[in-house]
Amino acid sequence: MGCTAFLTWGDYFGDQLKSYNTETQFISVGHPGLQLGLPEKINRRIIFLLNTDPNGKVTGLDAFHEQFWALLQWVAENADGWEIIVRMHPMIPLSIAERDLLSRFKCIQLHDPANKTLMESLNKCDLALTVSSSSVIEAAACGVIPFILNPAPWSFKPEFYAHRAGFEFDNVPLAIERLKALMLNPGDLLEIRGNLIEFRKKLFLTVGDSALNNIVAAINSLIISSKAGRN
């Protein structure tokens, strides 16, 4: 890694990196830019966190954009009584054709990052659907359960599914079957949400000003140690 110390949001990240960076000290400090949230109930609200490839196609990973788009359309056509938010990628907007297609579904709210913060989009959501968007980590901080379509031969990190704190599927039919069950019995999400709240303690030692104070303290301690080592 080429550094003597590395500050992380929580113990999970240091644990993942230690075996590859045995000479680096990993220090959990928290995330200064987040607030932890916990929805009080099931709100029947789903958010799609989109990435976009250079050709303007909706995608998580470029090779899998068609599968992700198919899942999005299925949800829009079948999620009766559910509110659906589609959040655009902040750097690459959707094409006009894609906007027109999404506008056909009355249940969809299209959120432009220029007008809505990520926290506003995630507010009161139950599920965050994505392929590879890193925003799913912020979703977890808000208490929104990750639902990941991952056709790749490697597991999504963090491994929400392994901790029973989220869902991960390698194909659309399996993802749809699980969504069907959740839409019929949304109360099943409460147990998963409880697991997510426990798992995120490993992801974020703390948040906000407390994390900022930890960062300052860690840097000062490292500076003092470095000076002492040179004397």
PDB file of N, CA and C in Angstrom, residues 141-176:
ATOM      1  N   ALA A 141     -25.778   3.071   5.787  1.00  0.00           N
ATOM      2  CA  ALA A 141     -25.701   4.023   6.900  1.00  0.00           C
ATOM      3  C   ALA A 141     -27.074   4.580   7.241  1.00  0.00           C
ATOM      4  N   CYS A 142     -27.929   4.703   6.237  1.00  0.00           N
ATOM      5  CA  CYS A 142     -29.283   5.232   6.443  1.00  0.00           C
ATOM      6  C   CYS A 142     -30.272   4.156   6.877  1.00  0.00           C
ATOM      7  N   GLY A 143     -29.802   2.920   7.003  1.00  0.00           N
ATOM      8  CA  GLY A 143     -30.696   1.831   7.370  1.00  0.00           C
ATOM      9  C   GLY A 143     -31.469   1.263   6.206  1.00  0.00           C
ATOM     10  N   VAL A 144     -31.016   1.557   4.980  1.00  0.00           N
ATOM     11  CA  VAL A 144     -31.671   1.062   3.766  1.00  0.00           C
ATOM     12  C   VAL A 144     -30.990  -0.239   3.343  1.00  0.00           C
ATOM     13  N   ILE A 145     -31.752  -1.289   3.174  1.00  0.00           N
ATOM     14  CA  ILE A 145     -31.204  -2.624   2.941  1.00  0.00           C
ATOM     15  C   ILE A 145     -30.654  -2.751   1.521  1.00  0.00           C
ATOM     16  N   PRO A 146     -29.378  -3.142   1.359  1.00  0.00           N
ATOM     17  CA  PRO A 146     -28.813  -3.344   0.026  1.00  0.00           C
ATOM     18  C   PRO A 146     -29.436  -4.554  -0.671  1.00  0.00           C
ATOM     19  N   PHE A 147     -29.770  -4.374  -1.943  1.00  0.00           N
ATOM     20  CA  PHE A 147     -30.274  -5.457  -2.797  1.00  0.00           C
ATOM     21  C   PHE A 147     -29.434  -5.392  -4.066  1.00  0.00           C
ATOM     22  N   ILE A 148     -28.496  -6.319  -4.194  1.00  0.00           N
ATOM     23  CA  ILE A 148     -27.442  -6.205  -5.199  1.00  0.00           C
ATOM     24  C   ILE A 148     -27.595  -7.277  -6.269  1.00  0.00           C
ATOM     25  N   LEU A 149     -27.690  -6.852  -7.515  1.00  0.00           N
ATOM     26  CA  LEU A 149     -27.632  -7.764  -8.657  1.00  0.00           C
ATOM     27  C   LEU A 149     -26.177  -7.840  -9.076  1.00  0.00           C
ATOM     28  N   ASN A 150     -25.579  -9.004  -8.896  1.00  0.00           N
ATOM     29  CA  ASN A 150     -24.144  -9.132  -9.119  1.00  0.00           C
ATOM     30  C   ASN A 150     -23.845 -10.377  -9.950  1.00  0.00           C
ATOM     31  N   PRO A 151     -23.913 -10.263 -11.286  1.00  0.00           N
ATOM     32  CA  PRO A 151     -23.610 -11.419 -12.134  1.00  0.00           C
ATOM     33  C   PRO A 151     -22.117 -11.736 -12.207  1.00  0.00           C
ATOM     34  N   ALA A 152     -21.281 -10.912 -11.625  1.00  0.00           N
ATOM     35  CA  ALA A 152     -19.829 -11.112 -11.693  1.00  0.00           C
ATOM     36  C   ALA A 152     -19.413 -12.322 -10.854  1.00  0.00           C
ATOM     37  N   PRO A 153     -18.257 -12.914 -11.160  1.00  0.00           N
ATOM     38  CA  PRO A 153     -17.809 -14.106 -10.423  1.00  0.00           C
ATOM     39  C   PRO A 153     -17.139 -13.784  -9.095  1.00  0.00           C
ATOM     40  N   TRP A 154     -17.275 -12.564  -8.599  1.00  0.00           N
ATOM     41  CA  TRP A 154     -16.729 -12.191  -7.296  1.00  0.00           C
ATOM     42  C   TRP A 154     -17.848 -11.592  -6.450  1.00  0.00           C
ATOM     43  N   SER A 155     -17.689 -11.671  -5.139  1.00  0.00           N
ATOM     44  CA  SER A 155     -18.713 -11.162  -4.238  1.00  0.00           C
ATOM     45  C   SER A 155     -18.612  -9.654  -4.103  1.00  0.00           C
ATOM     46  N   PHE A 156     -19.759  -9.027  -3.927  1.00  0.00           N
ATOM     47  CA  PHE A 156     -19.782  -7.593  -3.653  1.00  0.00           C
ATOM     48  C   PHE A 156     -19.188  -7.352  -2.270  1.00  0.00           C
ATOM     49  N   LYS A 157     -18.418  -6.283  -2.145  1.00  0.00           N
ATOM     50  CA  LYS A 157     -17.861  -5.869  -0.860  1.00  0.00           C
ATOM     51  C   LYS A 157     -18.468  -4.531  -0.463  1.00  0.00           C
ATOM     52  N   PRO A 158     -18.899  -4.384   0.765  1.00  0.00           N
ATOM     53  CA  PRO A 158     -18.969  -5.345   1.864  1.00  0.00           C
ATOM     54  C   PRO A 158     -19.969  -6.481   1.578  1.00  0.00           C
ATOM     55  N   GLU A 159     -19.756  -7.604   2.245  1.00  0.00           N
ATOM     56  CA  GLU A 159     -20.589  -8.784   2.002  1.00  0.00           C
ATOM     57  C   GLU A 159     -21.853  -8.718   2.860  1.00  0.00           C
ATOM     58  N   PHE A 160     -22.790  -7.887   2.443  1.00  0.00           N
ATOM     59  CA  PHE A 160     -24.028  -7.734   3.207  1.00  0.00           C
ATOM     60  C   PHE A 160     -24.778  -9.060   3.319  1.00  0.00           C
ATOM     61  N   TYR A 161     -24.808  -9.813   2.227  1.00  0.00           N
ATOM     62  CA  TYR A 161     -25.569 -11.064   2.218  1.00  0.00           C
ATOM     63  C   TYR A 161     -25.002 -12.063   3.219  1.00  0.00           C
ATOM     64  N   ALA A 162     -23.690 -12.155   3.299  1.00  0.00           N
ATOM     65  CA  ALA A 162     -23.059 -13.106   4.217  1.00  0.00           C
ATOM     66  C   ALA A 162     -23.395 -12.804   5.672  1.00  0.00           C
ATOM     67  N   HIS A 163     -23.715 -11.554   5.963  1.00  0.00           N
ATOM     68  CA  HIS A 163     -24.081 -11.153   7.325  1.00  0.00           C
ATOM     69  C   HIS A 163     -25.600 -11.057   7.497  1.00  0.00           C
ATOM     70  N   ARG A 164     -26.343 -11.589   6.540  1.00  0.00           N
ATOM     71  CA  ARG A 164     -27.816 -11.529   6.557  1.00  0.00           C
ATOM     72  C   ARG A 164     -28.294 -10.093   6.740  1.00  0.00           C
ATOM     73  N   ALA A 165     -27.543  -9.174   6.136  1.00  0.00           N
ATOM     74  CA  ALA A 165     -27.833  -7.746   6.259  1.00  0.00           C
ATOM     75  C   ALA A 165     -28.231  -7.138   4.920  1.00  0.00           C
ATOM     76  N   GLY A 166     -28.504  -7.986   3.946  1.00  0.00           N
ATOM     77  CA  GLY A 166     -28.869  -7.523   2.618  1.00  0.00           C
ATOM     78  C   GLY A 166     -29.053  -8.715   1.700  1.00  0.00           C
ATOM     79  N   PHE A 167     -29.253  -8.426   0.422  1.00  0.00           N
ATOM     80  CA  PHE A 167     -29.508  -9.463  -0.577  1.00  0.00           C
ATOM     81  C   PHE A 167     -28.499  -9.331  -1.715  1.00  0.00           C
ATOM     82  N   GLU A 168     -28.143 -10.467  -2.295  1.00  0.00           N
ATOM     83  CA  GLU A 168     -27.250 -10.466  -3.455  1.00  0.00           C
ATOM     84  C   GLU A 168     -27.624 -11.642  -4.352  1.00  0.00           C
ATOM     85  N   PHE A 169     -27.802 -11.360  -5.649  1.00  0.00           N
ATOM     86  CA  PHE A 169     -28.201 -12.390  -6.605  1.00  0.00           C
ATOM     87  C   PHE A 169     -27.351 -12.269  -7.858  1.00  0.00           C
ATOM     88  N   ASP A 170     -27.076 -13.421  -8.488  1.00  0.00           N
ATOM     89  CA  ASP A 170     -26.230 -13.394  -9.678  1.00  0.00           C
ATOM     90  C   ASP A 170     -27.032 -13.418 -10.970  1.00  0.00           C
ATOM     91  N   ASN A 171     -28.366 -13.395 -10.881  1.00  0.00           N
ATOM     92  CA  ASN A 171     -29.168 -13.343 -12.101  1.00  0.00           C
ATOM     93  C   ASN A 171     -30.523 -12.709 -11.807  1.00  0.00           C
ATOM     94  N   VAL A 172     -31.155 -12.220 -12.859  1.00  0.00           N
ATOM     95  CA  VAL A 172     -32.414 -11.482 -12.718  1.00  0.00           C
ATOM     96  C   VAL A 172     -33.562 -12.367 -12.229  1.00  0.00           C
ATOM     97  N   PRO A 173     -33.767 -13.576 -12.769  1.00  0.00           N
ATOM     98  CA  PRO A 173     -34.891 -14.393 -12.288  1.00  0.00           C
ATOM     99  C   PRO A 173     -34.871 -14.633 -10.782  1.00  0.00           C
ATOM    100  N   LEU A 174     -33.701 -14.926 -10.225  1.00  0.00           N
ATOM    101  CA  LEU A 174     -33.619 -15.138  -8.779  1.00  0.00           C
ATOM    102  C   LEU A 174     -33.930 -13.852  -8.021  1.00  0.00           C
ATOM    103  N   ALA A 175     -33.421 -12.733  -8.547  1.00  0.00           N
ATOM    104  CA  ALA A 175     -33.697 -11.444  -7.910  1.00  0.00           C
ATOM    105  C   ALA A 175     -35.194 -11.145  -7.927  1.00  0.00           C
ATOM    106  N   ILE A 176     -35.839 -11.433  -9.041  1.00  0.00           N
ATOM    107  CA  ILE A 176     -37.279 -11.180  -9.159  1.00  0.00           C
ATOM    108  C   ILE A 176     -38.070 -12.056  -8.188  1.00  0.00           C
TER     109      ILE A 176
END
